[in-house]
Amino acid sequence: MDLAQRDHNVIWHPYTQMKTAPLPIPIVRGEGALLFSEDGTSYIDAVSSWWVNLHGHAHPYIAQKVAEQLQTLEHVIFAGFTHPAAVALAERLLQILPQNQKRAFYSDNGSTAVEVAIKMAIQYWNNEGQPKRKVVAFRDSYHGDTFGAMSVSSRSTFTEPFWSYLFDIEFIDVPIPGAEEETIKQLEAIAKTGDVAAFIYEPLVLGTAGMVMYTPEVLDKLMELCQKYSILTIADEVMTGFGRTGRTFASLYLQHQPDMMCFSKGLTGGTMALGLTTCSSQIYEAFLHDDKSKTFFHGHSYTGNPVACAAGLASLDLLLHDSTQQSINRIVAQHAAFAVKAKQLPYVKEVRQQGTILAVEFEAGGTSYFSNLRDTLYNFALERGVILRPLGNIIYIIPPYCITNEQLEQVYQTILGMHGLVAAVQ
Ligand SMILES: *Cc1c(COP(=O)(O)O)cnc(C)c1O
C-alpha cells in the first residue's frame, strides 16, 4: 500500500474535510524552496509550508545545530532549571525587538503564545487591583485555534460551533486605506468605557483574513489611543515576525512600542514548534510579589525546549546574515515589479504587497463559485509544480528567503496563468 493510502487509513488532517479531500501528496525530502514527493515530482513551496519556513527545507546549518543540541541536552524541566539555548535565544531576540521588550516567556506554538499574552494582560490588571474585562480585536483577525485565541479571532464559520463558549470581544474594523477614521472612532468609543484590558492585533498584515494590509501610521494612532486610555497592546507577530514584512519585525515600522508581543511561525526557521511571548518591564513587574497568588501560573511540558531553542538560534544566525537581508530586499523588489504586471490583468480587484508578502485578489465572481474557484486555483498551481493555498479568491506568496529569481518567476507565471480560470467564473 502506498503512503497516501496508509495515511488515509489512520490520519485526520488539519483544516481538511476528510470525506471529500483528495489523498495527500507524500513528501519525502526538501531542499531550498523545493519539496520532493515520493514519485520524484518537485514543488516550489511558495507559502513556506504554512508560513513557517524562512531559509529553505532541511537547511544544513540548522540541521547541524539541532543535531549538536540533541546530543547534548534534548529537554529539561523549565521551572527551577534553565539551559544555555533558552537564555541565549531570549538575550539575542530582546536585543533586536522594540527596545521596551524585556522578558521572554516560552511556550509551544502561535496559539499558546497568544493565550499567554491574553492571560498576562488580564492578570496584569488583577494584580494591579483594577480588574478590566474587555479585550479589543480586529473583526477579521486570526490569532489561533485554542479557546482564548479563538475568542479574540473573527467569528467565522470555522468557529461557529464554539461561539457561545467564547468570551466577549469588542471588535473594531480593520483600518484599511480609506477606513482609518472610522476605526479610530470605534476604538475611542470602546476605550471610553474604561473597562478595556488589552487590544490585540496583527501588525500591518492580517494573514488569514487574506493578507489584508493597513498602514503603520493608523496603527500608531490606535496605539496612541490605547496609551491614553491605559489599554495594554499585544502585537501578534506570529506571521509577520522574522523578516516577512521587509523589516525583521512589523512593529519596527511603528513609533509606538507594544506592551507584549507573540511569536512562533518563523521563530525556528520552520524547523520545530516553539512559541514565545515577550513583554515590557511594566508587565513583568506587576507579577513580582510576596503574595504568591500574583504569580503567572502558566506553563507547558515542553516550555523552552532546548532543541527548538537551538533551531531558533541557528535560524536567527541565518536571518541576520547579510546574504539573507539581501535576499529579502531582492524578493521585495521582484514582488514590486510583478505587482505592476498583475494589476493590469482583468478580473484583478487589488494587488497588495508588504515586504516579502504579496497578495493578488481576484474578482470573486458569483459567491456560489467561491469555494470551487479556490480549489481550481489550488490544483492549477499544483499541476505546475507550485504550492499556493488561495484564501477564497485571494492568492498570495510568502516565500522562503532562499527562493531563487527563477523559482519566483515560475510562481508569478503560474499566477498570471490563473486569469483564464477566473474569467470563466465571472
Ligand atoms: C498562525 C497564526 C497563529 C497561530 O499559530 P499556531 O502555531 O498555528 O497555533 C496566531 N496568530 C497569527 C497571526 C497566525 O498567523
PDB file of C-alpha atoms in Angstrom, residues 211-357:
ATOM      1  CA  MET A 211      -3.281  39.241   3.585  1.00  0.00           C
ATOM      2  CA  VAL A 212      -5.337  42.355   4.374  1.00  0.00           C
ATOM      3  CA  MET A 213      -2.987  45.317   4.858  1.00  0.00           C
ATOM      4  CA  TYR A 214      -3.073  48.656   6.652  1.00  0.00           C
ATOM      5  CA  THR A 215      -0.515  51.373   7.369  1.00  0.00           C
ATOM      6  CA  PRO A 216       1.844  51.844  10.313  1.00  0.00           C
ATOM      7  CA  GLU A 217       0.512  55.431  10.605  1.00  0.00           C
ATOM      8  CA  VAL A 218      -3.011  54.342  11.531  1.00  0.00           C
ATOM      9  CA  LEU A 219      -1.724  51.621  13.855  1.00  0.00           C
ATOM     10  CA  ASP A 220       0.360  54.267  15.619  1.00  0.00           C
ATOM     11  CA  LYS A 221      -2.812  56.324  16.120  1.00  0.00           C
ATOM     12  CA  LEU A 222      -4.635  53.306  17.564  1.00  0.00           C
ATOM     13  CA  MET A 223      -1.700  52.618  19.890  1.00  0.00           C
ATOM     14  CA  GLU A 224      -1.659  56.238  20.973  1.00  0.00           C
ATOM     15  CA  LEU A 225      -5.323  55.911  21.959  1.00  0.00           C
ATOM     16  CA  CYS A 226      -4.502  52.741  23.888  1.00  0.00           C
ATOM     17  CA  GLN A 227      -1.802  54.599  25.781  1.00  0.00           C
ATOM     18  CA  LYS A 228      -4.168  57.471  26.558  1.00  0.00           C
ATOM     19  CA  TYR A 229      -6.812  55.100  27.968  1.00  0.00           C
ATOM     20  CA  SER A 230      -4.399  52.659  29.682  1.00  0.00           C
ATOM     21  CA  ILE A 231      -5.157  49.742  27.359  1.00  0.00           C
ATOM     22  CA  LEU A 232      -2.347  47.184  27.003  1.00  0.00           C
ATOM     23  CA  THR A 233      -1.284  46.452  23.427  1.00  0.00           C
ATOM     24  CA  ILE A 234      -0.442  42.969  22.163  1.00  0.00           C
ATOM     25  CA  ALA A 235       1.318  42.683  18.794  1.00  0.00           C
ATOM     26  CA  ASP A 236       0.675  39.213  17.359  1.00  0.00           C
ATOM     27  CA  GLU A 237       3.749  38.834  15.125  1.00  0.00           C
ATOM     28  CA  VAL A 238       3.309  35.074  14.733  1.00  0.00           C
ATOM     29  CA  MET A 239       3.032  35.540  10.953  1.00  0.00           C
ATOM     30  CA  THR A 240       4.712  38.934  10.417  1.00  0.00           C
ATOM     31  CA  GLY A 241       7.831  38.249  12.520  1.00  0.00           C
ATOM     32  CA  PHE A 242      11.321  37.429  11.244  1.00  0.00           C
ATOM     33  CA  GLY A 243      11.528  39.463   8.067  1.00  0.00           C
ATOM     34  CA  ARG A 244       8.232  38.802   6.295  1.00  0.00           C
ATOM     35  CA  THR A 245       7.225  42.463   6.118  1.00  0.00           C
ATOM     36  CA  GLY A 246      10.653  43.615   4.889  1.00  0.00           C
ATOM     37  CA  ARG A 247      11.893  44.545   8.374  1.00  0.00           C
ATOM     38  CA  THR A 248      12.784  41.946  10.980  1.00  0.00           C
ATOM     39  CA  PHE A 249       9.522  42.700  12.828  1.00  0.00           C
ATOM     40  CA  ALA A 250       6.453  44.591  11.600  1.00  0.00           C
ATOM     41  CA  SER A 251       6.442  46.508  14.909  1.00  0.00           C
ATOM     42  CA  LEU A 252       9.733  48.117  13.861  1.00  0.00           C
ATOM     43  CA  TYR A 253       7.756  50.256  11.341  1.00  0.00           C
ATOM     44  CA  LEU A 254       5.973  51.947  14.270  1.00  0.00           C
ATOM     45  CA  GLN A 255       6.678  54.914  16.548  1.00  0.00           C
ATOM     46  CA  HIS A 256       4.879  53.238  19.478  1.00  0.00           C
ATOM     47  CA  GLN A 257       6.020  50.023  21.140  1.00  0.00           C
ATOM     48  CA  PRO A 258       3.637  47.234  22.132  1.00  0.00           C
ATOM     49  CA  ASP A 259       3.378  46.047  25.752  1.00  0.00           C
ATOM     50  CA  MET A 260       3.513  42.412  24.658  1.00  0.00           C
ATOM     51  CA  MET A 261       4.483  40.512  21.522  1.00  0.00           C
ATOM     52  CA  CYS A 262       3.717  36.982  20.270  1.00  0.00           C
ATOM     53  CA  PHE A 263       5.941  34.885  18.016  1.00  0.00           C
ATOM     54  CA  SER A 264       6.069  31.406  16.603  1.00  0.00           C
ATOM     55  CA  LYS A 265       5.933  30.562  12.894  1.00  0.00           C
ATOM     56  CA  GLY A 266       9.381  31.764  11.721  1.00  0.00           C
ATOM     57  CA  LEU A 267      10.956  31.572  15.175  1.00  0.00           C
ATOM     58  CA  THR A 268      12.811  28.316  14.477  1.00  0.00           C
ATOM     59  CA  GLY A 269      13.068  28.936  10.742  1.00  0.00           C
ATOM     60  CA  GLY A 270      10.238  26.442  10.334  1.00  0.00           C
ATOM     61  CA  THR A 271      12.153  23.566  11.914  1.00  0.00           C
ATOM     62  CA  MET A 272      10.347  22.928  15.211  1.00  0.00           C
ATOM     63  CA  ALA A 273       7.283  24.106  17.069  1.00  0.00           C
ATOM     64  CA  LEU A 274       8.128  26.896  19.522  1.00  0.00           C
ATOM     65  CA  GLY A 275       6.112  29.813  20.871  1.00  0.00           C
ATOM     66  CA  LEU A 276       7.320  32.975  22.537  1.00  0.00           C
ATOM     67  CA  THR A 277       5.604  35.860  24.300  1.00  0.00           C
ATOM     68  CA  THR A 278       7.703  38.876  25.235  1.00  0.00           C
ATOM     69  CA  CYS A 279       6.695  41.794  27.448  1.00  0.00           C
ATOM     70  CA  SER A 280       7.848  45.096  28.897  1.00  0.00           C
ATOM     71  CA  SER A 281       9.210  45.554  32.425  1.00  0.00           C
ATOM     72  CA  GLN A 282       5.926  47.204  33.395  1.00  0.00           C
ATOM     73  CA  ILE A 283       4.041  43.976  32.697  1.00  0.00           C
ATOM     74  CA  TYR A 284       6.687  41.743  34.273  1.00  0.00           C
ATOM     75  CA  GLU A 285       6.973  43.783  37.462  1.00  0.00           C
ATOM     76  CA  ALA A 286       3.221  43.597  38.132  1.00  0.00           C
ATOM     77  CA  PHE A 287       3.734  39.861  38.781  1.00  0.00           C
ATOM     78  CA  LEU A 288       6.598  40.297  41.299  1.00  0.00           C
ATOM     79  CA  HIS A 289       5.067  39.994  44.725  1.00  0.00           C
ATOM     80  CA  ASP A 290       5.381  38.355  48.134  1.00  0.00           C
ATOM     81  CA  ASP A 291       1.767  37.293  47.714  1.00  0.00           C
ATOM     82  CA  LYS A 292       2.121  34.045  45.707  1.00  0.00           C
ATOM     83  CA  SER A 293      -1.342  34.431  44.143  1.00  0.00           C
ATOM     84  CA  LYS A 294       0.128  37.174  41.904  1.00  0.00           C
ATOM     85  CA  THR A 295       2.359  34.569  40.174  1.00  0.00           C
ATOM     86  CA  PHE A 296       1.813  33.815  36.487  1.00  0.00           C
ATOM     87  CA  PHE A 297       0.618  30.215  36.824  1.00  0.00           C
ATOM     88  CA  HIS A 298       1.050  29.054  33.261  1.00  0.00           C
ATOM     89  CA  GLY A 299       3.384  26.561  31.607  1.00  0.00           C
ATOM     90  CA  HIS A 300       3.638  23.668  29.186  1.00  0.00           C
ATOM     91  CA  SER A 301       5.578  20.413  29.497  1.00  0.00           C
ATOM     92  CA  TYR A 302       7.910  21.372  26.663  1.00  0.00           C
ATOM     93  CA  THR A 303       8.358  25.033  27.655  1.00  0.00           C
ATOM     94  CA  GLY A 304      11.721  26.314  26.384  1.00  0.00           C
ATOM     95  CA  ASN A 305      12.633  23.022  24.722  1.00  0.00           C
ATOM     96  CA  PRO A 306      16.415  23.079  24.093  1.00  0.00           C
ATOM     97  CA  VAL A 307      16.235  21.538  20.614  1.00  0.00           C
ATOM     98  CA  ALA A 308      13.643  24.086  19.493  1.00  0.00           C
ATOM     99  CA  CYS A 309      15.695  26.926  21.024  1.00  0.00           C
ATOM    100  CA  ALA A 310      18.826  25.658  19.236  1.00  0.00           C
ATOM    101  CA  ALA A 311      16.886  25.713  15.953  1.00  0.00           C
ATOM    102  CA  GLY A 312      15.788  29.267  16.836  1.00  0.00           C
ATOM    103  CA  LEU A 313      19.380  30.379  17.413  1.00  0.00           C
ATOM    104  CA  ALA A 314      20.571  28.810  14.161  1.00  0.00           C
ATOM    105  CA  SER A 315      17.704  30.383  12.228  1.00  0.00           C
ATOM    106  CA  LEU A 316      18.491  33.788  13.757  1.00  0.00           C
ATOM    107  CA  ASP A 317      22.151  33.463  12.687  1.00  0.00           C
ATOM    108  CA  LEU A 318      20.968  32.883   9.124  1.00  0.00           C
ATOM    109  CA  LEU A 319      18.308  35.610   9.223  1.00  0.00           C
ATOM    110  CA  LEU A 320      20.713  38.311  10.354  1.00  0.00           C
ATOM    111  CA  HIS A 321      23.362  37.292   7.831  1.00  0.00           C
ATOM    112  CA  ASP A 322      23.952  39.880   5.057  1.00  0.00           C
ATOM    113  CA  SER A 323      23.110  37.417   2.312  1.00  0.00           C
ATOM    114  CA  THR A 324      19.642  36.788   3.794  1.00  0.00           C
ATOM    115  CA  GLN A 325      18.963  40.502   4.205  1.00  0.00           C
ATOM    116  CA  GLN A 326      19.943  40.928   0.534  1.00  0.00           C
ATOM    117  CA  SER A 327      17.587  38.097  -0.433  1.00  0.00           C
ATOM    118  CA  ILE A 328      14.741  39.786   1.433  1.00  0.00           C
ATOM    119  CA  ASN A 329      15.428  43.039  -0.458  1.00  0.00           C
ATOM    120  CA  ARG A 330      15.638  41.107  -3.723  1.00  0.00           C
ATOM    121  CA  ILE A 331      12.240  39.442  -3.130  1.00  0.00           C
ATOM    122  CA  VAL A 332      10.691  42.800  -2.166  1.00  0.00           C
ATOM    123  CA  ALA A 333      11.907  44.331  -5.453  1.00  0.00           C
ATOM    124  CA  GLN A 334      10.812  41.324  -7.569  1.00  0.00           C
ATOM    125  CA  HIS A 335       7.348  41.383  -5.973  1.00  0.00           C
ATOM    126  CA  ALA A 336       7.001  45.121  -6.652  1.00  0.00           C
ATOM    127  CA  ALA A 337       7.809  44.611 -10.343  1.00  0.00           C
ATOM    128  CA  PHE A 338       5.346  41.702 -10.582  1.00  0.00           C
ATOM    129  CA  ALA A 339       2.653  43.732  -8.798  1.00  0.00           C
ATOM    130  CA  VAL A 340       2.717  46.274 -11.626  1.00  0.00           C
ATOM    131  CA  LYS A 341       2.047  43.494 -14.164  1.00  0.00           C
ATOM    132  CA  ALA A 342      -0.596  41.757 -12.067  1.00  0.00           C
ATOM    133  CA  LYS A 343      -2.550  44.987 -11.567  1.00  0.00           C
ATOM    134  CA  GLN A 344      -3.073  45.252 -15.315  1.00  0.00           C
ATOM    135  CA  LEU A 345      -4.853  41.882 -15.586  1.00  0.00           C
ATOM    136  CA  PRO A 346      -8.608  41.934 -15.992  1.00  0.00           C
ATOM    137  CA  TYR A 347     -10.574  40.462 -13.025  1.00  0.00           C
ATOM    138  CA  VAL A 348      -7.840  41.505 -10.619  1.00  0.00           C
ATOM    139  CA  LYS A 349      -9.509  43.560  -7.910  1.00  0.00           C
ATOM    140  CA  GLU A 350      -6.406  44.500  -5.964  1.00  0.00           C
ATOM    141  CA  VAL A 351      -2.723  43.660  -5.614  1.00  0.00           C
ATOM    142  CA  ARG A 352      -1.226  44.191  -2.161  1.00  0.00           C
ATOM    143  CA  GLN A 353       2.367  43.975  -1.008  1.00  0.00           C
ATOM    144  CA  GLN A 354       4.086  44.378   2.324  1.00  0.00           C
ATOM    145  CA  GLY A 355       7.726  43.333   2.107  1.00  0.00           C
ATOM    146  CA  THR A 356       8.042  39.687   1.015  1.00  0.00           C
ATOM    147  CA  ILE A 357       4.274  39.120   1.255  1.00  0.00           C
TER     148      ILE A 357
END
